[in-house]
PDB file of C-alpha atoms in Angstrom:
ATOM      1  CA  ASN A   1     101.370 -74.578 290.906  1.00 91.00           C
ATOM      2  CA  LEU A   2     103.594 -76.931 288.934  1.00 95.00           C
ATOM      3  CA  VAL A   3     104.262 -76.377 285.240  1.00 95.00           C
ATOM      4  CA  VAL A   4     105.926 -79.222 283.348  1.00 94.00           C
ATOM      5  CA  TYR A   5     108.011 -77.710 280.561  1.00 93.00           C
ATOM      6  CA  ILE A   6     108.501 -80.180 277.683  1.00 91.00           C
ATOM      7  CA  GLN A   7     111.544 -79.428 275.551  1.00 92.00           C
ATOM      8  CA  ASP A   8     111.693 -82.276 273.014  1.00 88.00           C
ATOM      9  CA  ALA A   9     110.887 -80.220 269.898  1.00 87.00           C
ATOM     10  CA  ALA A  10     113.398 -77.523 270.782  1.00 87.00           C
ATOM     11  CA  TRP A  11     116.034 -80.120 271.742  1.00 89.00           C
ATOM     12  CA  TYR A  12     115.832 -81.770 268.324  1.00 88.00           C
ATOM     13  CA  ALA A  13     115.850 -78.425 266.500  1.00 88.00           C
ATOM     14  CA  TYR A  14     118.961 -77.409 268.476  1.00 90.00           C
ATOM     15  CA  ASP A  15     120.580 -80.823 267.957  1.00 90.00           C
ATOM     16  CA  GLU A  16     119.973 -80.558 264.193  1.00 90.00           C
ATOM     17  CA  GLY A  17     121.682 -77.155 264.195  1.00 90.00           C
ATOM     18  CA  LEU A  18     118.630 -75.142 263.185  1.00 88.00           C
ATOM     19  CA  GLN A  19     119.295 -71.445 263.498  1.00 89.00           C
ATOM     20  CA  GLY A  20     117.585 -69.610 266.333  1.00 87.00           C
ATOM     21  CA  PHE A  21     117.395 -72.511 268.800  1.00 87.00           C
ATOM     22  CA  SER A  22     119.292 -72.386 272.074  1.00 88.00           C
ATOM     23  CA  ALA A  23     120.766 -75.203 274.127  1.00 88.00           C
ATOM     24  CA  PRO A  24     118.198 -76.985 276.327  1.00 90.00           C
ATOM     25  CA  HIS A  25     119.709 -75.765 279.590  1.00 89.00           C
ATOM     26  CA  GLN A  26     119.382 -72.172 278.331  1.00 89.00           C
ATOM     27  CA  TYR A  27     115.715 -72.681 277.428  1.00 89.00           C
ATOM     28  CA  CYS A  28     115.094 -74.301 280.804  1.00 91.00           C
ATOM     29  CA  HIS A  29     116.665 -71.376 282.656  1.00 90.00           C
ATOM     30  CA  LYS A  30     114.845 -68.771 280.551  1.00 91.00           C
ATOM     31  CA  ARG A  31     111.398 -70.369 280.840  1.00 92.00           C
ATOM     32  CA  THR A  32     111.865 -71.080 284.547  1.00 92.00           C
ATOM     33  CA  VAL A  33     112.569 -67.397 285.214  1.00 93.00           C
ATOM     34  CA  GLU A  34     109.562 -66.362 283.102  1.00 94.00           C
ATOM     35  CA  LEU A  35     107.162 -68.838 284.714  1.00 94.00           C
ATOM     36  CA  HIS A  36     108.441 -68.105 288.238  1.00 94.00           C
ATOM     37  CA  ALA A  37     107.339 -64.509 287.613  1.00 96.00           C
ATOM     38  CA  PHE A  38     103.789 -65.880 287.409  1.00 94.00           C
ATOM     39  CA  GLY A  39     104.256 -67.814 290.642  1.00 95.00           C
ATOM     40  CA  ALA A  40     104.768 -71.223 289.040  1.00 95.00           C
ATOM     41  CA  GLN A  41     107.126 -73.977 290.051  1.00 95.00           C
ATOM     42  CA  VAL A  42     108.786 -75.404 286.898  1.00 95.00           C
ATOM     43  CA  SER A  43     110.081 -78.851 286.012  1.00 94.00           C
ATOM     44  CA  CYS A  44     111.994 -78.987 282.725  1.00 94.00           C
ATOM     45  CA  VAL A  45     111.718 -82.361 281.007  1.00 93.00           C
ATOM     46  CA  ILE A  46     112.720 -84.159 277.836  1.00 92.00           C
ATOM     47  CA  LEU A  47     110.428 -87.090 277.058  1.00 89.00           C
ATOM     48  CA  ASP A  48     112.822 -88.946 274.753  1.00 88.00           C
ATOM     49  CA  PRO A  49     115.155 -91.113 276.885  1.00 88.00           C
ATOM     50  CA  ALA A  50     117.972 -90.947 274.286  1.00 89.00           C
ATOM     51  CA  ALA A  51     117.836 -87.133 274.177  1.00 90.00           C
ATOM     52  CA  ARG A  52     117.680 -87.068 277.971  1.00 90.00           C
ATOM     53  CA  MET A  53     120.799 -89.222 278.188  1.00 91.00           C
ATOM     54  CA  ALA A  54     122.591 -87.017 275.660  1.00 91.00           C
ATOM     55  CA  GLU A  55     122.026 -84.045 277.965  1.00 89.00           C
ATOM     56  CA  ALA A  56     122.797 -86.089 281.076  1.00 88.00           C
ATOM     57  CA  SER A  57     126.116 -87.205 279.595  1.00 84.00           C
ATOM     58  CA  PHE A  58     127.659 -83.822 280.375  1.00 73.00           C
ATOM     59  CA  SER A  59     129.673 -84.170 283.552  1.00 62.00           C
ATOM     60  CA  GLY A  60     130.973 -81.484 285.845  1.00 58.00           C
ATOM     61  CA  ASN A  61     134.364 -81.737 284.129  1.00 61.00           C
ATOM     62  CA  ASP A  62     132.834 -81.106 280.684  1.00 57.00           C
ATOM     63  CA  ILE A  63     131.098 -77.920 281.742  1.00 55.00           C
ATOM     64  CA  PRO A  64     132.899 -74.674 282.649  1.00 59.00           C
ATOM     65  CA  SER A  65     132.350 -73.544 286.224  1.00 56.00           C
ATOM     66  CA  ASP A  66     130.493 -70.414 285.065  1.00 56.00           C
ATOM     67  CA  MET A  67     127.751 -72.591 283.538  1.00 62.00           C
ATOM     68  CA  VAL A  68     126.033 -73.700 286.728  1.00 67.00           C
ATOM     69  CA  SER A  69     122.639 -73.935 285.005  1.00 75.00           C
ATOM     70  CA  HIS A  70     124.079 -76.415 282.472  1.00 80.00           C
ATOM     71  CA  ARG A  71     125.405 -78.629 285.271  1.00 81.00           C
ATOM     72  CA  ALA A  72     122.086 -78.486 287.093  1.00 84.00           C
ATOM     73  CA  PHE A  73     120.198 -79.295 283.882  1.00 88.00           C
ATOM     74  CA  ALA A  74     122.467 -82.281 283.154  1.00 88.00           C
ATOM     75  CA  GLN A  75     121.862 -83.535 286.697  1.00 89.00           C
ATOM     76  CA  MET A  76     118.093 -83.112 286.307  1.00 91.00           C
ATOM     77  CA  MET A  77     118.192 -85.175 283.103  1.00 92.00           C
ATOM     78  CA  ARG A  78     120.255 -87.896 284.860  1.00 92.00           C
ATOM     79  CA  ASN A  79     117.646 -88.104 287.612  1.00 93.00           C
ATOM     80  CA  LEU A  80     114.593 -87.990 285.332  1.00 92.00           C
ATOM     81  CA  THR A  81     113.008 -91.411 285.034  1.00 90.00           C
ATOM     82  CA  ASP A  82     109.705 -92.360 283.461  1.00 88.00           C
ATOM     83  CA  ASP A  83     108.342 -92.860 286.989  1.00 91.00           C
ATOM     84  CA  LEU A  84     109.283 -89.311 287.961  1.00 93.00           C
ATOM     85  CA  LEU A  85     108.038 -87.918 284.656  1.00 90.00           C
ATOM     86  CA  PHE A  86     104.687 -89.661 285.138  1.00 89.00           C
ATOM     87  CA  ALA A  87     104.413 -88.272 288.683  1.00 93.00           C
ATOM     88  CA  LEU A  88     105.247 -84.738 287.507  1.00 94.00           C
ATOM     89  CA  LEU A  89     102.638 -84.878 284.738  1.00 91.00           C
ATOM     90  CA  GLU A  90     100.084 -86.224 287.186  1.00 91.00           C
ATOM     91  CA  GLU A  91     100.771 -83.323 289.587  1.00 94.00           C
ATOM     92  CA  ALA A  92     101.076 -80.549 286.979  1.00 94.00           C
ATOM     93  CA  SER A  93      98.621 -77.683 286.813  1.00 94.00           C
ATOM     94  CA  ALA A  94      99.838 -76.960 283.276  1.00 92.00           C
ATOM     95  CA  VAL A  95     102.092 -78.336 280.583  1.00 90.00           C
ATOM     96  CA  PHE A  96     104.174 -75.889 278.524  1.00 89.00           C
ATOM     97  CA  VAL A  97     105.567 -77.233 275.236  1.00 86.00           C
ATOM     98  CA  GLU A  98     108.456 -75.429 273.524  1.00 85.00           C
ATOM     99  CA  GLY A  99     108.275 -75.160 269.742  1.00 80.00           C
ATOM    100  CA  GLY A 100     110.790 -76.672 267.362  1.00 74.00           C
ATOM    101  CA  ASN A 101     110.817 -79.905 265.402  1.00 67.00           C
ATOM    102  CA  ALA A 102     107.207 -81.045 265.727  1.00 68.00           C
ATOM    103  CA  PHE A 103     107.856 -84.466 264.135  1.00 69.00           C
ATOM    104  CA  TYR A 104     109.970 -85.629 267.087  1.00 68.00           C
ATOM    105  CA  LEU A 105     107.666 -83.989 269.583  1.00 65.00           C
ATOM    106  CA  MET A 106     104.636 -85.855 268.244  1.00 71.00           C
ATOM    107  CA  HIS A 107     106.616 -89.094 268.152  1.00 72.00           C
ATOM    108  CA  ASN A 108     107.627 -88.654 271.793  1.00 68.00           C
ATOM    109  CA  PHE A 109     104.058 -87.859 272.868  1.00 68.00           C
ATOM    110  CA  ARG A 110     103.187 -91.384 271.723  1.00 71.00           C
ATOM    111  CA  LYS A 111     105.983 -92.929 273.807  1.00 73.00           C
ATOM    112  CA  LEU A 112     104.932 -95.479 276.383  1.00 72.00           C
ATOM    113  CA  PHE A 113     106.205 -94.961 279.894  1.00 77.00           C
ATOM    114  CA  VAL A 114     108.278 -97.721 281.427  1.00 78.00           C
ATOM    115  CA  LEU A 115     107.120 -97.544 285.032  1.00 81.00           C
ATOM    116  CA  THR A 116     108.686 -99.498 287.884  1.00 85.00           C
ATOM    117  CA  GLU A 117     106.126 -98.368 290.439  1.00 69.00           C
ATOM    118  CA  TYR A 118     102.435 -98.538 289.776  1.00 61.00           C
ATOM    119  CA  ASP A 119      99.677 -97.505 292.186  1.00 56.00           C
TER     120      ASP A 119
END
């Protein structure tokens, strides 16, 4: 069972420096562990392409070697296209949305996908 974990609201809250919000890779790791306990497969996503690219901009050299989950998260964001996001949402049994800045979350829910493949 696939759960798509949408992090836009938490990403913006963290980016704005709001107290109590963790870095996206930390949320992804935490929620993945929690949802795996229920038998779910988890795909962490950020809908906003600019926020995605901000996370993807971290390279292996920018991230200490003890932060493997941050490297993996940055790589996931580099590989996440609208085509892949659409496919994940189509396959998902559930969508989990992290709290945070709801304004940006609602804005990103209205985003149109730019698909290169269409069945």
